[in-house]
Short mmCIF file of C-alpha atoms and ligand atoms in Angstrom, two decimals:
data_model
loop_
_atom_site.label_atom_id
_atom_site.label_comp_id
_atom_site.label_asym_id
_atom_site.label_seq_id
_atom_site.Cartn_x
_atom_site.Cartn_y
_atom_site.Cartn_z
CA MET A 249 43.36 3.05 -0.53
CA HIS A 250 44.09 1.33 -3.86
CA SER A 251 41.59 -1.44 -3.22
CA MET A 252 38.78 1.02 -2.55
CA SER A 253 39.20 2.94 -5.77
CA SER A 254 36.75 2.37 -8.54
CA SER A 255 37.01 -0.90 -10.35
CA SER A 256 35.03 -2.95 -12.78
CA ARG A 257 33.69 -5.25 -10.08
CA PRO A 258 29.93 -5.20 -9.51
CA ARG A 259 28.78 -2.99 -6.67
CA SER A 260 26.89 -3.98 -3.57
CA LEU A 261 25.25 -1.54 -1.21
CA SER A 262 23.29 -1.77 2.00
CA GLY A 263 22.38 0.16 5.11
CA ILE A 264 21.31 -0.67 8.62
CA GLN A 265 19.57 1.52 11.17
CA PRO A 266 21.30 2.31 14.46
CA THR A 267 18.15 1.67 16.45
CA ALA A 268 19.46 -0.64 19.16
CA GLU A 269 22.36 -0.96 21.56
CA SER A 270 23.25 -4.18 19.81
CA PHE A 271 22.45 -5.97 16.60
CA HIS A 272 20.94 -9.41 17.09
CA LEU A 273 21.43 -12.82 15.50
CA GLY A 274 18.63 -12.11 13.05
CA ASN A 275 20.39 -8.99 11.74
CA TYR A 276 23.66 -10.82 11.54
CA PHE A 277 22.55 -13.92 9.68
CA GLY A 278 19.77 -12.20 7.77
CA ALA A 279 21.87 -9.40 6.37
CA ILE A 280 25.26 -8.47 7.78
CA ARG A 281 26.93 -11.78 6.99
CA GLN A 282 25.91 -11.32 3.37
CA TRP A 283 27.45 -7.85 3.38
CA VAL A 284 30.71 -9.35 4.50
CA ARG A 285 30.65 -12.11 1.89
CA LEU A 286 29.87 -9.72 -0.94
CA GLN A 287 33.05 -7.75 -0.25
CA ASP A 288 35.07 -10.56 -1.79
CA ASP A 289 33.88 -9.92 -5.30
CA HIS A 290 32.01 -6.61 -5.11
CA ASP A 291 32.90 -3.00 -4.73
CA ALA A 292 30.92 -2.51 -1.53
CA PHE A 293 29.24 0.52 0.04
CA TYR A 294 27.80 -0.01 3.50
CA PHE A 295 26.32 2.64 5.72
CA ILE A 296 24.65 3.36 9.01
CA ALA A 297 21.20 4.72 8.24
CA ASP A 298 21.29 7.40 10.92
CA LEU A 299 18.84 9.68 9.08
CA HIS A 300 16.35 6.84 8.85
CA ALA A 301 16.70 6.34 12.59
CA LEU A 302 15.56 9.95 13.12
CA THR A 303 12.09 9.09 11.81
CA VAL A 304 11.09 7.88 15.27
CA GLN A 305 12.66 10.76 17.26
CA PRO A 306 15.33 8.95 19.28
CA GLU A 307 16.89 10.64 22.26
CA PRO A 308 20.02 12.46 20.93
CA ALA A 309 22.48 10.91 23.38
CA THR A 310 21.06 7.48 22.70
CA LEU A 311 21.30 7.92 18.95
CA ARG A 312 24.90 9.11 19.20
CA THR A 313 25.94 6.04 21.17
CA ARG A 314 24.10 3.70 18.87
CA ILE A 315 25.73 5.12 15.76
CA HIS A 316 29.18 4.40 17.17
CA ARG A 317 28.18 1.01 18.45
CA SER A 318 26.72 0.13 15.07
CA ALA A 319 29.90 1.08 13.27
CA ALA A 320 32.01 -0.93 15.73
CA GLN A 321 29.75 -3.95 15.33
CA LEU A 322 29.86 -3.84 11.54
CA LEU A 323 33.65 -3.82 11.71
CA ALA A 324 33.58 -6.64 14.25
CA ALA A 325 31.33 -8.60 11.93
CA GLY A 326 33.96 -8.36 9.23
CA VAL A 327 33.14 -5.31 7.15
CA ASP A 328 36.64 -4.44 5.98
CA PRO A 329 37.28 -0.71 5.59
CA GLU A 330 40.25 -1.43 3.34
CA ARG A 331 37.94 -2.99 0.79
CA SER A 332 34.55 -1.41 1.46
CA ALA A 333 33.33 2.10 2.06
CA LEU A 334 31.77 2.14 5.53
CA PHE A 335 30.09 5.44 6.37
CA CYS A 336 27.27 7.31 8.08
CA GLN A 337 24.41 8.26 5.80
CA SER A 338 24.32 11.78 7.28
CA HIS A 339 27.95 12.37 6.27
CA VAL A 340 26.98 12.13 2.63
CA PRO A 341 24.50 14.96 1.98
CA GLU A 342 23.80 13.63 -1.51
CA HIS A 343 21.41 11.12 0.05
CA THR A 344 18.96 13.79 1.15
CA GLN A 345 19.57 15.84 -1.98
CA LEU A 346 18.51 13.00 -4.23
CA ALA A 347 15.69 12.02 -1.86
CA TRP A 348 14.01 15.36 -2.49
CA VAL A 349 13.90 14.76 -6.22
CA PHE A 350 12.42 11.32 -5.59
CA ASN A 351 9.87 12.76 -3.14
CA CYS A 352 8.63 14.80 -6.05
CA LEU A 353 8.34 11.74 -8.26
CA THR A 354 6.50 9.52 -5.79
CA GLY A 355 2.73 9.45 -5.57
CA PHE A 356 1.09 10.06 -2.23
CA GLY A 357 -0.91 6.86 -2.61
CA GLU A 358 2.13 4.93 -3.69
CA ALA A 359 4.00 5.88 -0.52
CA GLY A 360 0.90 5.17 1.53
CA ARG A 361 0.81 1.59 0.27
CA MET A 362 4.15 0.68 1.83
CA THR A 363 3.31 -2.03 4.34
CA GLN A 364 6.10 -1.08 6.70
CA PHE A 365 4.77 2.46 6.88
CA LYS A 366 1.26 1.17 7.48
CA ASP A 367 2.45 -1.09 10.30
CA LYS A 368 4.67 1.49 11.94
CA SER A 369 2.22 4.35 11.70
CA ALA A 370 -0.59 2.14 13.01
CA LYS A 371 1.57 1.35 16.02
CA ALA A 372 2.57 4.96 16.61
CA GLY A 373 -0.98 6.24 16.15
CA ALA A 374 -1.82 8.15 12.99
CA ASP A 375 -1.18 11.60 14.48
CA LYS A 376 2.15 10.65 15.96
CA ALA A 377 3.69 9.06 12.88
CA SER A 378 6.07 11.56 11.31
CA VAL A 379 6.21 12.63 7.69
CA GLY A 380 9.75 11.24 7.82
CA LEU A 381 8.30 7.81 8.45
CA PHE A 382 6.10 8.30 5.41
CA THR A 383 8.96 9.26 3.11
CA TYR A 384 11.38 6.74 4.65
CA PRO A 385 11.33 4.39 1.63
CA ILE A 386 11.97 7.31 -0.70
CA LEU A 387 15.14 8.24 1.16
CA GLN A 388 16.02 4.57 0.97
CA ALA A 389 15.57 4.64 -2.81
CA ALA A 390 18.01 7.56 -2.94
CA ASP A 391 20.47 5.65 -0.73
CA ILE A 392 20.40 2.83 -3.19
CA LEU A 393 20.27 4.49 -6.58
CA LEU A 394 23.10 6.94 -5.84
CA TYR A 395 25.56 4.05 -6.02
CA ASP A 396 24.23 2.21 -9.02
CA PRO A 397 24.51 -1.10 -7.17
CA HIS A 398 24.04 -4.51 -8.77
CA HIS A 399 23.13 -6.11 -5.47
CA VAL A 400 21.40 -4.85 -2.37
CA PRO A 401 21.65 -7.42 0.42
CA VAL A 402 18.63 -6.97 2.68
CA GLY A 403 16.17 -9.00 4.69
CA GLU A 404 12.91 -10.22 3.24
CA ASP A 405 11.03 -7.35 4.93
CA GLN A 406 12.74 -4.86 2.62
CA ARG A 407 11.47 -6.40 -0.59
CA GLN A 408 8.73 -3.81 -1.10
CA HIS A 409 11.15 -0.93 -0.50
CA LEU A 410 13.49 -2.40 -3.09
CA GLU A 411 10.59 -2.58 -5.51
CA LEU A 412 9.89 1.12 -4.95
CA SER A 413 13.54 1.87 -5.73
CA ARG A 414 13.26 -0.07 -8.96
CA ASN A 415 10.09 1.80 -9.87
CA LEU A 416 11.65 5.16 -9.14
CA ALA A 417 14.72 4.29 -11.19
CA GLN A 418 12.51 3.38 -14.10
CA ARG A 419 10.30 6.43 -13.71
CA PHE A 420 13.24 8.79 -13.55
CA ASN A 421 14.83 7.18 -16.60
CA HIS A 422 11.57 7.42 -18.48
CA HIS A 423 11.09 11.13 -17.73
CA TYR A 424 14.65 12.36 -17.88
CA GLY A 425 16.69 9.81 -19.81
CA GLU A 426 18.67 6.72 -18.88
CA THR A 427 20.32 7.42 -15.52
CA PHE A 428 19.76 4.70 -12.93
CA ARG A 429 20.21 0.95 -12.90
CA GLN A 430 17.35 -1.11 -11.49
CA PRO A 431 19.02 -2.87 -8.58
CA GLU A 432 18.42 -6.49 -7.65
CA ALA A 433 17.57 -7.46 -4.12
CA TYR A 434 19.92 -10.05 -2.74
CA ILE A 435 17.78 -11.92 -0.30
CA LEU A 436 19.14 -15.10 1.12
CA GLU A 437 16.27 -17.53 1.45
CA GLY A 438 15.88 -20.37 3.92
CA THR A 439 18.79 -20.36 6.32
CA ALA A 440 18.60 -16.60 6.64
CA LYS A 441 15.40 -16.80 8.63
CA ILE A 442 16.28 -16.72 12.29
CA VAL A 443 13.21 -17.11 14.48
CA ASP A 444 12.22 -15.67 17.83
CA LEU A 445 13.25 -18.08 20.58
CA GLN A 446 10.08 -17.54 22.58
CA GLU A 447 7.70 -17.27 19.68
CA PRO A 448 9.22 -19.43 16.96
CA THR A 449 6.56 -18.72 14.38
CA ALA A 450 7.80 -15.11 14.23
CA LYS A 451 11.18 -13.99 12.96
CA MET A 452 13.73 -12.71 15.44
CA SER A 453 13.15 -8.99 15.62
CA LYS A 454 13.78 -6.07 17.92
CA SER A 455 10.06 -5.67 18.47
CA ALA A 456 9.96 -9.26 19.75
CA SER A 457 7.49 -10.50 22.30
CA ALA A 458 9.99 -10.97 25.10
CA PRO A 459 13.63 -10.00 25.63
CA ASN A 460 14.44 -13.70 25.86
CA GLY A 461 13.23 -14.18 22.33
CA ILE A 462 16.26 -12.51 20.79
CA VAL A 463 19.98 -13.00 21.24
CA ASP A 464 21.92 -9.78 20.95
CA LEU A 465 25.38 -9.96 19.44
CA LEU A 466 26.64 -7.99 22.43
CA ASP A 467 24.91 -10.17 25.00
CA ASP A 468 27.04 -11.58 27.74
CA PRO A 469 27.90 -15.12 26.52
CA LYS A 470 26.35 -16.75 29.59
CA ARG A 471 23.14 -14.89 29.15
CA ALA A 472 23.04 -15.75 25.45
CA ALA A 473 23.55 -19.43 26.24
CA LYS A 474 20.77 -19.30 28.78
CA LYS A 475 18.38 -17.79 26.26
CA ILE A 476 19.08 -20.71 23.92
CA ARG A 477 18.61 -23.27 26.68
CA SER A 478 15.28 -21.75 27.65
CA ALA A 479 14.00 -21.45 24.09
CA VAL A 480 10.44 -22.63 23.58
CA THR A 481 10.28 -26.11 22.09
CA ASP A 482 7.43 -28.22 20.87
CA SER A 483 5.48 -31.16 22.25
CA GLY A 484 6.97 -34.58 21.57
CA ASP A 485 10.66 -35.32 21.85
CA GLU A 486 11.86 -36.23 18.39
CA ILE A 487 14.41 -33.94 16.76
CA ARG A 488 13.00 -33.43 13.31
CA TYR A 489 12.84 -30.44 10.95
CA ASP A 490 9.22 -29.48 10.41
CA PRO A 491 8.48 -25.76 10.72
CA GLU A 492 4.72 -26.39 10.56
CA THR A 493 4.29 -28.75 13.48
CA LYS A 494 7.63 -28.19 15.22
CA PRO A 495 8.46 -24.51 14.83
CA GLY A 496 10.58 -24.37 17.99
CA ILE A 497 12.92 -27.25 17.30
CA SER A 498 13.05 -26.36 13.60
CA GLY A 499 14.16 -22.84 14.46
CA LEU A 500 16.96 -24.20 16.64
CA LEU A 501 18.07 -26.64 13.95
CA SER A 502 18.14 -23.92 11.40
CA LEU A 503 20.11 -21.58 13.66
CA TYR A 504 22.60 -24.36 14.32
CA ALA A 505 23.00 -25.04 10.61
CA THR A 506 23.39 -21.34 9.90
CA ILE A 507 26.12 -20.85 12.48
CA GLU A 508 27.96 -23.98 11.39
CA GLN A 509 27.43 -23.12 7.72
CA THR A 510 26.06 -26.55 7.01
CA SER A 511 22.69 -27.96 5.97
CA VAL A 512 19.73 -28.56 8.26
CA ASP A 513 19.75 -32.21 7.14
CA ALA A 514 23.29 -32.61 8.36
CA VAL A 515 22.34 -31.19 11.75
CA VAL A 516 19.27 -33.43 11.99
CA ALA A 517 21.49 -36.43 11.24
CA GLN A 518 23.99 -35.32 13.84
CA PHE A 519 21.32 -35.23 16.57
CA GLU A 520 19.36 -38.26 15.48
CA GLY A 521 17.99 -40.22 18.42
CA GLN A 522 19.00 -37.50 20.91
CA GLN A 523 16.72 -35.28 22.93
CA TYR A 524 15.83 -31.61 22.66
CA GLY A 525 18.13 -30.88 25.57
CA HIS A 526 21.19 -32.16 23.73
CA LEU A 527 20.56 -29.89 20.80
CA LYS A 528 19.95 -26.92 23.07
CA VAL A 529 23.13 -27.41 25.06
CA ALA A 530 25.24 -27.82 21.92
CA LEU A 531 23.66 -24.78 20.30
CA ALA A 532 24.03 -22.73 23.49
CA ASP A 533 27.79 -23.41 23.34
CA LEU A 534 28.01 -22.33 19.73
CA VAL A 535 26.10 -19.14 20.40
CA ALA A 536 28.13 -18.33 23.51
CA ASP A 537 31.36 -18.64 21.50
CA LEU A 538 29.97 -16.51 18.73
CA VAL A 539 28.81 -13.61 20.92
CA GLY A 540 31.89 -13.89 23.15
CA SER A 541 34.36 -13.25 20.36
CA PHE A 542 32.04 -10.78 18.66
CA GLY A 543 31.78 -8.73 21.85
CA GLU A 544 35.54 -8.65 22.28
CA ARG A 545 36.14 -7.43 18.76
CA THR A 546 33.42 -4.79 19.09
CA ARG A 547 34.86 -3.47 22.34
CA SER A 548 38.30 -3.14 20.81
CA TYR A 549 36.87 -0.83 18.13
CA LEU A 550 34.88 1.14 20.69
CA ASP A 551 38.03 1.63 22.76
CA ASP A 552 39.55 3.65 19.91
CA PRO A 553 36.92 6.22 18.91
CA ALA A 554 39.42 8.34 16.95
CA GLU A 555 40.21 5.40 14.68
CA LEU A 556 36.50 4.67 14.30
CA ASP A 557 35.92 8.28 13.20
CA ARG A 558 38.79 8.05 10.73
CA ILE A 559 37.33 4.92 9.18
CA LEU A 560 33.92 6.56 8.82
CA ALA A 561 35.43 9.73 7.36
CA ARG A 562 37.35 7.77 4.75
CA GLY A 563 34.22 5.82 3.89
CA ALA A 564 32.19 9.02 3.48
CA ALA A 565 34.85 10.56 1.25
CA ARG A 566 34.81 7.50 -0.98
CA ALA A 567 30.99 7.52 -1.05
CA ARG A 568 30.90 11.18 -2.03
CA GLU A 569 33.23 10.54 -4.95
CA VAL A 570 30.46 8.39 -6.37
CA ALA A 571 27.40 10.22 -5.09
CA GLY A 572 28.46 13.79 -5.89
CA PRO A 573 28.52 13.47 -9.68
CA VAL A 574 25.20 11.55 -9.61
CA VAL A 575 23.40 14.39 -7.85
CA ALA A 576 24.98 16.95 -10.18
CA ASP A 577 23.76 14.94 -13.17
CA VAL A 578 20.27 14.51 -11.72
CA TYR A 579 19.89 18.19 -10.82
CA ASP A 580 20.95 19.04 -14.33
CA LYS A 581 18.58 16.58 -15.96
CA VAL A 582 15.52 17.75 -14.01
CA GLY A 583 16.16 21.33 -15.08
CA LEU A 584 17.78 22.93 -12.08
CA VAL A 585 20.50 25.42 -12.97
CA ARG A 586 24.00 25.46 -11.55
CA GLY A 587 24.65 27.96 -8.80
CA ALA A 588 27.40 30.51 -9.39
N1 LIG B 160 15.30 0.14 5.66
C1 LIG B 160 16.45 -0.71 5.89
C2 LIG B 160 16.15 -1.60 7.09
O1 LIG B 160 15.46 -1.21 7.99
C3 LIG B 160 17.69 0.10 6.16
C4 LIG B 160 18.11 0.84 4.95
C5 LIG B 160 18.07 2.19 4.75
C6 LIG B 160 18.63 0.28 3.75
N2 LIG B 160 18.55 2.51 3.54
C7 LIG B 160 18.90 1.37 2.88
C8 LIG B 160 18.88 -1.02 3.33
C9 LIG B 160 19.39 1.16 1.60
C10 LIG B 160 19.38 -1.22 2.04
C11 LIG B 160 19.63 -0.14 1.20
O2 LIG B 160 16.66 -2.70 7.14
#
C-alpha cells in the first residue's frame, strides 16, 4: 500500500454515477481516460457516486448490479487500485456528514439555479423530482472538498457544479476560517466531445435520441461496429472537418482522432480523397477492437466479486483516512461539540 499513502503529489478526485449497465464512449473519452492519466502524477481518489444515483429512485437490484459493473469498468479502463483509492461513496459516511453542513450554507435560490436540476426536475415533473435531486450538487461539493483536490476531471456539463463547490469552499472559509481549497475543474476541451451518432449536433449521452446514437463500452464488438457504420453523415461526399456544416463526419473524425490519440488534421489527411464509407469502416474496426478488449477486462473483474469488494474496501479505508479528520475539523469549527 506504500504508493497509496499520503504524498506531496497534487490530488485529483472524481466520481461517476452508476446509472447504466455500461459506460459509453462519451464517458470514457470525456472523463474516465483523464482519471487514468492523472494517476501518473497525482494522488488520486475516484469513487462511484452511488448516493447520487439514489436521487432518481433506481430499482434496488438494478442499482446493486450497476455499482459492481461500474467498479469493474473503472478498473478495466485503467484505474489502478495500487495507486489510486477507488471506492463507493456510500462506504465513506463523511460525504453525507459534510453535505449536511453545506446544505445549511447553501441558499434555496442558489440551489434552484443549477441548470442540471432545472432540466432534470422539468423532465421528472415538479412534484416527482426529489429533494435529493435538489441537493445533489451540494453532496457533490462535499465529495470534492473533503479531499482537498487540486484537479477534478469532469465533463463540461459539470462546470456549474464545480463552481458551486468553489463558492461553498470560499463561503465556509470566510465564515469559519481557512479550511478548504478552491478546486480547479480539469475539463479537456475539443477532443473530449464525443457526439451522438444519430444526432451529431448533440453530445453522446445516456438520454440520447436513439440507442444507436451511443456506443456502450460493454457493447458486443459487432454491434458497436454496426452502430459506427450506420452513423448519420452529412450531404456531400468530401471528408472535411467542419462541425457547423458537417456535424456527422466531423464527429466521426474527432472520435477517430481521440481513439488514435492524434490530431483531427492528421486523420483528415489520412482520409483525403476517400469516401465517407472508408472512414466509417476504419473507425468501426477501431471501435470494435476497443470495446472487445474492454469487455474482456471488465468480465474478468466481474468474475471475481470477492476481489472487487476487497479493492473497494481498501479504497474506502484510504478515503476515510483523509475524510475523517476533515469532518472532525469542520464539526468543530461550526460549533458542534464532541460526543462522549
Ligand atoms: N455529478 C457528476 C456527474 O454526473 C458525478 C459526481 C458526483 C462527481 N460527485 C462528484 C464528479 C464529485 C466529480 C466530483 O458526472
